[in-house]
Coordinates of C-alpha atoms and ligand atoms in Angstrom, one line a residue:
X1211 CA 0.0 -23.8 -21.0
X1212 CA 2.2 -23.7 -18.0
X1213 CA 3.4 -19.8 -16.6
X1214 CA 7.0 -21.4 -17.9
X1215 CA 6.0 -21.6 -21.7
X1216 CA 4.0 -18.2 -21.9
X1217 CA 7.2 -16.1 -22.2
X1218 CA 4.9 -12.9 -23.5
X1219 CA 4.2 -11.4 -20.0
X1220 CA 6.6 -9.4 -18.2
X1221 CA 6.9 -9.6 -14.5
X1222 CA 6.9 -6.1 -12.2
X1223 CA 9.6 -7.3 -10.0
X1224 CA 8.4 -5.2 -6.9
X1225 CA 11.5 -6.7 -5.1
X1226 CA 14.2 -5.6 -7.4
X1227 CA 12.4 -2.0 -7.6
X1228 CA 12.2 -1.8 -4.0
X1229 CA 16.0 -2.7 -3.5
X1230 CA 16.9 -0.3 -5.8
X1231 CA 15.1 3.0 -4.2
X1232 CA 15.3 1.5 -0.9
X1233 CA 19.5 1.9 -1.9
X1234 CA 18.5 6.0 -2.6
X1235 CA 16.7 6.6 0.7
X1236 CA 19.9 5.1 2.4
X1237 CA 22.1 7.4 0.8
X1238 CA 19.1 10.3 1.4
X1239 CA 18.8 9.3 5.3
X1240 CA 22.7 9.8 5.4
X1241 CA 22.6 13.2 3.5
X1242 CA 20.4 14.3 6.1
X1243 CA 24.0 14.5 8.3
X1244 CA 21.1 14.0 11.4
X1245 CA 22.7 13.5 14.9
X1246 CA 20.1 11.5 15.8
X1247 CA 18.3 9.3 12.7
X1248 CA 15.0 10.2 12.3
X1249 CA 12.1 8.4 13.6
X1250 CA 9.1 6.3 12.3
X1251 CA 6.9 5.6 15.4
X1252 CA 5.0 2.8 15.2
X1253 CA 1.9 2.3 17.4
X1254 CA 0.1 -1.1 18.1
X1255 CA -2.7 -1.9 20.0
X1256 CA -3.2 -5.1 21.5
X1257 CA -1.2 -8.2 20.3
X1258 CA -2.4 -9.5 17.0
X1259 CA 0.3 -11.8 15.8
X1260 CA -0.1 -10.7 12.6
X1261 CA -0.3 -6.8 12.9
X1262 CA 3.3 -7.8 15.3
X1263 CA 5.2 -9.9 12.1
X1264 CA 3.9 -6.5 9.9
X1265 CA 5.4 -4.1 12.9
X1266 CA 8.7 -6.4 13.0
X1267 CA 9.4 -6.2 9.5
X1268 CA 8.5 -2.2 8.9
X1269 CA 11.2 -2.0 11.9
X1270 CA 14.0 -3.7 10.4
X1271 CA 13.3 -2.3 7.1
X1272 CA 13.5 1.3 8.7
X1273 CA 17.1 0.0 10.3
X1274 CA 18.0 -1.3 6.7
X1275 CA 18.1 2.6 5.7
X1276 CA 19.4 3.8 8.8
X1277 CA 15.9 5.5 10.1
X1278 CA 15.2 4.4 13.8
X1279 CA 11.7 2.3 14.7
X1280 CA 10.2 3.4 17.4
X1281 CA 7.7 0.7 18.4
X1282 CA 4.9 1.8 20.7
X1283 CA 3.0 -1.0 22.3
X1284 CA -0.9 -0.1 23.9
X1285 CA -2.4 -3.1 26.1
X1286 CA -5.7 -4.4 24.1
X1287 CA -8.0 -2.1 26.7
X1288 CA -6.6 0.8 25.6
X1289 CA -9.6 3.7 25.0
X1290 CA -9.4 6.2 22.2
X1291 CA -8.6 9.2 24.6
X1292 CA -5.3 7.2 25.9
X1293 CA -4.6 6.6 22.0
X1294 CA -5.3 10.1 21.4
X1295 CA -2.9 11.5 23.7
X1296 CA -0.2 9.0 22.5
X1297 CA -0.6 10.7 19.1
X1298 CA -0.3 13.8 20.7
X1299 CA 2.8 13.1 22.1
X1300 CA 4.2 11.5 19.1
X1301 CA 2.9 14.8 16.8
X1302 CA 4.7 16.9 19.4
X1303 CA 8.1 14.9 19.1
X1304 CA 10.0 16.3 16.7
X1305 CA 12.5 13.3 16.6
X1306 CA 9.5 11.4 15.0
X1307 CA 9.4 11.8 11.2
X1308 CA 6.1 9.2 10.8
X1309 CA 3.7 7.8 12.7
X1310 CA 2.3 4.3 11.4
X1311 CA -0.9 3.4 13.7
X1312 CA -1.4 -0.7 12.9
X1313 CA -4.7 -1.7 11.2
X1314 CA -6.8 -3.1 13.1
X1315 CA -7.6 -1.5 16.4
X1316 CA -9.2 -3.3 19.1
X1317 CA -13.2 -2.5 18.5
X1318 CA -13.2 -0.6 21.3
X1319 CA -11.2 2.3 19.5
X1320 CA -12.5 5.0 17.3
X1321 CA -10.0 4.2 14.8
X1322 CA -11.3 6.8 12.4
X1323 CA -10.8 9.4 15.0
X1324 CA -7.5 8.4 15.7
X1325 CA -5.9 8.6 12.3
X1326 CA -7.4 11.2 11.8
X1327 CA -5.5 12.9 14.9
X1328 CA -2.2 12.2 13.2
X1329 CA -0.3 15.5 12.1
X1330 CA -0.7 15.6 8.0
X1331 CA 3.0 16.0 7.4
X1332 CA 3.8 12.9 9.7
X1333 CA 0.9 10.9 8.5
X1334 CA 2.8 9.1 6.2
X1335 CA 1.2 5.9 5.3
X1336 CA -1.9 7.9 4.3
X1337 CA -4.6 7.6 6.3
X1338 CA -5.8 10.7 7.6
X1339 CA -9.1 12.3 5.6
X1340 CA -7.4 15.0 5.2
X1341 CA -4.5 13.4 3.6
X1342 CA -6.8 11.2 1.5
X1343 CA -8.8 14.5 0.1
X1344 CA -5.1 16.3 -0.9
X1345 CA -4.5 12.8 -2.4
X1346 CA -7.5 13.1 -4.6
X1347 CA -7.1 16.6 -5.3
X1348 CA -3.9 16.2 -6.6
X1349 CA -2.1 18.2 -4.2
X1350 CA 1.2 17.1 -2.2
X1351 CA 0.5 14.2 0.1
X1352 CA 1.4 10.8 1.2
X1353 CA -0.8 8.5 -0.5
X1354 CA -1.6 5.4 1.7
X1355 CA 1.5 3.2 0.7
X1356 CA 0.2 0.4 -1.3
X1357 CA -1.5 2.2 -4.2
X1358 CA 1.6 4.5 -3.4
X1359 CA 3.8 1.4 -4.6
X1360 CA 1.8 -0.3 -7.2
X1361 CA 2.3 3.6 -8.7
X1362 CA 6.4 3.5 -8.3
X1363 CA 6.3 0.1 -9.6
X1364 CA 3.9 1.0 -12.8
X1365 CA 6.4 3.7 -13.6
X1366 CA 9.7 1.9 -13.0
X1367 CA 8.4 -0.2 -15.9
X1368 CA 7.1 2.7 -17.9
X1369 CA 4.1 1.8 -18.2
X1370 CA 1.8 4.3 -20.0
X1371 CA -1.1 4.8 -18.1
X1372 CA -3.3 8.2 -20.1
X1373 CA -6.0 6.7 -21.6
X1374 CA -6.2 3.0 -20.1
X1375 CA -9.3 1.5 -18.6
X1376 CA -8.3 0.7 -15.0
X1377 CA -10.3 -1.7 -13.0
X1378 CA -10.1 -1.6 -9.3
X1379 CA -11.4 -5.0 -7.3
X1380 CA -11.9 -3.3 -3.8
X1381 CA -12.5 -0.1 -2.6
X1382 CA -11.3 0.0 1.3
X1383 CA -9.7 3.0 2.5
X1384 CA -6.5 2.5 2.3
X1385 CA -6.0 0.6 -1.1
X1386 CA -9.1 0.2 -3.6
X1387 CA -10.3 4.1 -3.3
X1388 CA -6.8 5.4 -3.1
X1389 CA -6.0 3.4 -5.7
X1390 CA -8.9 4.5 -7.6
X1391 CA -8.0 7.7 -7.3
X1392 CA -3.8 7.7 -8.0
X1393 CA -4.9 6.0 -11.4
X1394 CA -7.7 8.3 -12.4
X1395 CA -5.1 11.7 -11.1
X1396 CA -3.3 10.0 -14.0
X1397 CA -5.7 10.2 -16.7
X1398 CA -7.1 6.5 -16.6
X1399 CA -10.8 5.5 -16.3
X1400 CA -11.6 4.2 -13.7
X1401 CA -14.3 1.2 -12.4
X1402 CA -14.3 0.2 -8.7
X1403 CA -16.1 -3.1 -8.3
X1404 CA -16.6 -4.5 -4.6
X1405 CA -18.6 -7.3 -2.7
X1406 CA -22.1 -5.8 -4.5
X1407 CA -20.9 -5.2 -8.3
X1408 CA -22.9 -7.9 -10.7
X1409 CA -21.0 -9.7 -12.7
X1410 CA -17.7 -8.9 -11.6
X1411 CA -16.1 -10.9 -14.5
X1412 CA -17.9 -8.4 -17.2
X1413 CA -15.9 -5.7 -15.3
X1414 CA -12.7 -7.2 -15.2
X1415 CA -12.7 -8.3 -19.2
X1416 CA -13.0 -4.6 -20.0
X1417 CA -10.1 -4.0 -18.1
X1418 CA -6.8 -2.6 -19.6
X1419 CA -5.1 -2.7 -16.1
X1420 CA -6.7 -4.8 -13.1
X1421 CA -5.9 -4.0 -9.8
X1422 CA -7.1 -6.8 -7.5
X1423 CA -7.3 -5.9 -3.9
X1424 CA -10.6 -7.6 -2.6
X1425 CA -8.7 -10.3 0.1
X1426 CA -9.6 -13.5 -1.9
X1427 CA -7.1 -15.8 -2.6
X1428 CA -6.3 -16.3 -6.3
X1429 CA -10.1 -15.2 -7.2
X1430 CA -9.3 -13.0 -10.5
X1431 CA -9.4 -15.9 -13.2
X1432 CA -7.2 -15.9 -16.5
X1433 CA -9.8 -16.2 -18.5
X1434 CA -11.8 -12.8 -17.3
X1435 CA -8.4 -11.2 -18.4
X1436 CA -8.6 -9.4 -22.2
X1437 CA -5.3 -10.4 -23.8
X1438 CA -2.6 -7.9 -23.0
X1439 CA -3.9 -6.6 -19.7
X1440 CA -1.7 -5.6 -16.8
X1441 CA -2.7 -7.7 -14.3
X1442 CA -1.5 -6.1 -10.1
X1443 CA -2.1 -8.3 -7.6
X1444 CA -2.4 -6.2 -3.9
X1445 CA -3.5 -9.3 -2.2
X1446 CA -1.4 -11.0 0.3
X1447 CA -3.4 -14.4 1.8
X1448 CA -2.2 -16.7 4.0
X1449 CA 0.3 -19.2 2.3
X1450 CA 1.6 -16.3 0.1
X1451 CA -1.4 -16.4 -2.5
X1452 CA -2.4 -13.4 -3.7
X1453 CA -6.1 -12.2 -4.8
X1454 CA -4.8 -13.1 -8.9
X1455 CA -4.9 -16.9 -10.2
X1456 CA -1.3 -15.9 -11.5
X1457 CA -0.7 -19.2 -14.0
X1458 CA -4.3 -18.6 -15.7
X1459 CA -3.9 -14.7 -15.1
X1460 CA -0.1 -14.8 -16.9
X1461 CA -1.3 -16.6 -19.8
X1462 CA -2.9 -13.7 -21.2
X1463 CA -1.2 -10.3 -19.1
X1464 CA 0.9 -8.5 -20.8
X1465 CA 2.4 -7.5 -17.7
X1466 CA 2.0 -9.1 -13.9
X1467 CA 2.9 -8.6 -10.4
X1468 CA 3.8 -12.0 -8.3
X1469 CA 2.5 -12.8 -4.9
X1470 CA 5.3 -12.6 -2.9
X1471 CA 7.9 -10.2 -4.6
X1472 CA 5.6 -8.0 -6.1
X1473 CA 3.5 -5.3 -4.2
X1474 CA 4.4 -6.3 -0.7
X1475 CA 7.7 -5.0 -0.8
X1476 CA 6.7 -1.9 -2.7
X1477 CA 4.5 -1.0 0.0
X1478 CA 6.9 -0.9 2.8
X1479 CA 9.7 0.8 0.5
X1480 CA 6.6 3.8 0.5
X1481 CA 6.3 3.9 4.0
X1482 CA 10.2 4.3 4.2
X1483 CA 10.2 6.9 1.3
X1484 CA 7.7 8.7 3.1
X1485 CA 9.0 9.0 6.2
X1486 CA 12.5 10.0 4.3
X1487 CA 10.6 12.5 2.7
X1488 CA 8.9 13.8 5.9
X1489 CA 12.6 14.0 7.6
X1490 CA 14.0 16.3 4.7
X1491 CA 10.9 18.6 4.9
X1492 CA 11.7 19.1 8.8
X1493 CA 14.8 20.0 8.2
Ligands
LIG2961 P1 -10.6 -5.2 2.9 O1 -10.6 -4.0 3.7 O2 -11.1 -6.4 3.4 O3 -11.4 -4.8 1.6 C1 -11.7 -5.8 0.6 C2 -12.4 -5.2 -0.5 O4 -12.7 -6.2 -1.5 C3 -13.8 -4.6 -0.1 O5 -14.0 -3.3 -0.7 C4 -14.8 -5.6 -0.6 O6 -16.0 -5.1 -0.9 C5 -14.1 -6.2 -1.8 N1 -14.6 -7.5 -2.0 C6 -14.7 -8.6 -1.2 N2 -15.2 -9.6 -1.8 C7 -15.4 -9.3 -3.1 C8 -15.9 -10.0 -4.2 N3 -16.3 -11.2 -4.2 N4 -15.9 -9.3 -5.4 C9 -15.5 -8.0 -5.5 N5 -15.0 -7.3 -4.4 C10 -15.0 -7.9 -3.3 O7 -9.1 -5.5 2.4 P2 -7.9 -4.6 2.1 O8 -7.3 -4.1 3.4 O9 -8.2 -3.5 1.1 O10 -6.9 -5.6 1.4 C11 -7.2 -6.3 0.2 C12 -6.1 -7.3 -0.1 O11 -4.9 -6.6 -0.2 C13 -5.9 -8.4 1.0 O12 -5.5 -9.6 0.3 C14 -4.8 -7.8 1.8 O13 -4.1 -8.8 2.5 C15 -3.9 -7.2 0.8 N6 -3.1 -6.1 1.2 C16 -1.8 -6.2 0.8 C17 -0.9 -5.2 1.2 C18 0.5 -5.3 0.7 O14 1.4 -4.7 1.3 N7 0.8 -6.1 -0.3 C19 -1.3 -4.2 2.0 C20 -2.6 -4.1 2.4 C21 -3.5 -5.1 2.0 P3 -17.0 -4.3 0.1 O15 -16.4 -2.9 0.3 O16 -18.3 -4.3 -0.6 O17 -17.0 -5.1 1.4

């Protein structure tokens, strides 16, 4: 069966959803009434093309709301202590509303230490500790922006999540154990599978909801799916193919994300909303 004859699946149309709250935060960043729009600074380090294309397109997206981008760009032999005191700065600016540093530093950088140095109400695409422990407890935060989306885009479609088996395929900082943890705040249970879990498809085929997010393209196969899962595919490979074999995946989901137009844009439309959110607090 092609993905055109199953017409049982429903697709979580991460675009649409993001076009549609990325419309409030426009209205939001006007209410503000701010002189000066409110900054999202964006730091890189060195010149990976690919962390560049991310930087580009969180810029544009911030104009698209009417936020300014700040883009801050290190040489590659930047040391932590320079980094450091480029936080600093940034912290002590209170033009800026968020500060983004782009994944991956140079090796040379204590990248641990440095998101950590990022002030918790501008650390809004979730990567301080302390951020990620208020996350887990439940209390106010800014959950890293990807499980943030997949989230907003689970409860645009009401989905009812008390009660479902949740499997997570990854467990990185910034999207398998958040994500883990967003869906378990929520009453699901939770498995977290990774490079060492046996039998990975015996996981997934208990799975209610899947969450794949392991950086494999199209490695979660249909037929590990139990009929009627929700199927969200976080990967993003080169060649736009996500970590989900989404024709064999589709065939039995009762809901799916696509790769692209699915969590990508959700994930930017977080950092926005965070950084939105961040600006009304300040004021
Ligand atoms: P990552 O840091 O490389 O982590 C990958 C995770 O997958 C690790 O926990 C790893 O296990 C696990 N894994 C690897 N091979 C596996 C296997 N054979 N079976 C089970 N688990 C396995 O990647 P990431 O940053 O979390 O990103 C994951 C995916 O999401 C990538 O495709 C990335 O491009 C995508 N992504 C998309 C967005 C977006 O906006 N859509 C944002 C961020 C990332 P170990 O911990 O044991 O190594």
């Amino acid at each position: 069966m092609t993905r055109k004859e199953n017409l049982s699946y429903q697709i979580l149309d991460g675009k649409a959803v993001s076009d549609k709250i990325r419309a409030e935060l426009k209205s939001r960043v006007a209410a503000l009434g701010a002189k000066s729009p409110p900054v999202l600074a964006t730091i890189l380090v060195g010149n990976n093309p690919a962390s560049e294309t991310y930087v580009k397109m969180k810029g544009k997206a911030c104009e698209s709301i009417g936020l300014t981008s700040k883009k801050v760009q290190l040489p590659g032999i930047t040391t932590t202590d320079m980094l450091l005191r480029i936080i600093d700065e940034c912290n002590a600016d209170p033009q800026i509303r968020g500060i983004l540093l782009q994944h991956p530093s140079p090796a040379q950088i204590d990248e641990r230490a440095a998101f950590d140095r990022i002030a918790i109400e501008k650390d809004v695409d979730g990567v301080t500790a302390f951020g990620f422990g208020r996350m887990s407890l439940g209390i106010p935060s800014y959950p890293a922006c990807t499980p943030a989306g997949i989230m907003r885009l689970l409860d645009a479609y009401n989905v009812k999540l008390a009660g479902l088996h949740a499997v997570v395929v990854g467990r990185s900082p910034i999207l398998g154990k958040p994500m883990a943890q967003l869906l378990l705040n929520r009453d699901c249970t939770i498995t977290v599978c990774h490079s060492k879990t046996k039998d990975l498809p015996e996981h997934v085929k208990q799975a209610d909801l899947v969450v794949a997010a392991c950086g494999k393209p199209a490695f979660i196969q249909g037929e590990w799916i139990k009929p009627g899962a929700i199927v969200v595919d976080a990967g993003y490979n080169p060649g736009n193919i996500g970590d989900v074999d989404f024709n064999g995946c589709a065939q039995r989901a009762s809901y799916i994300t696509p790769v692209p137009g699915g969590v990508g844009p959700m994930t930017i439309t977080m950092l926005l909303a965070h950084t939105v959110e961040s600006a009304e607090k300040a004021k």
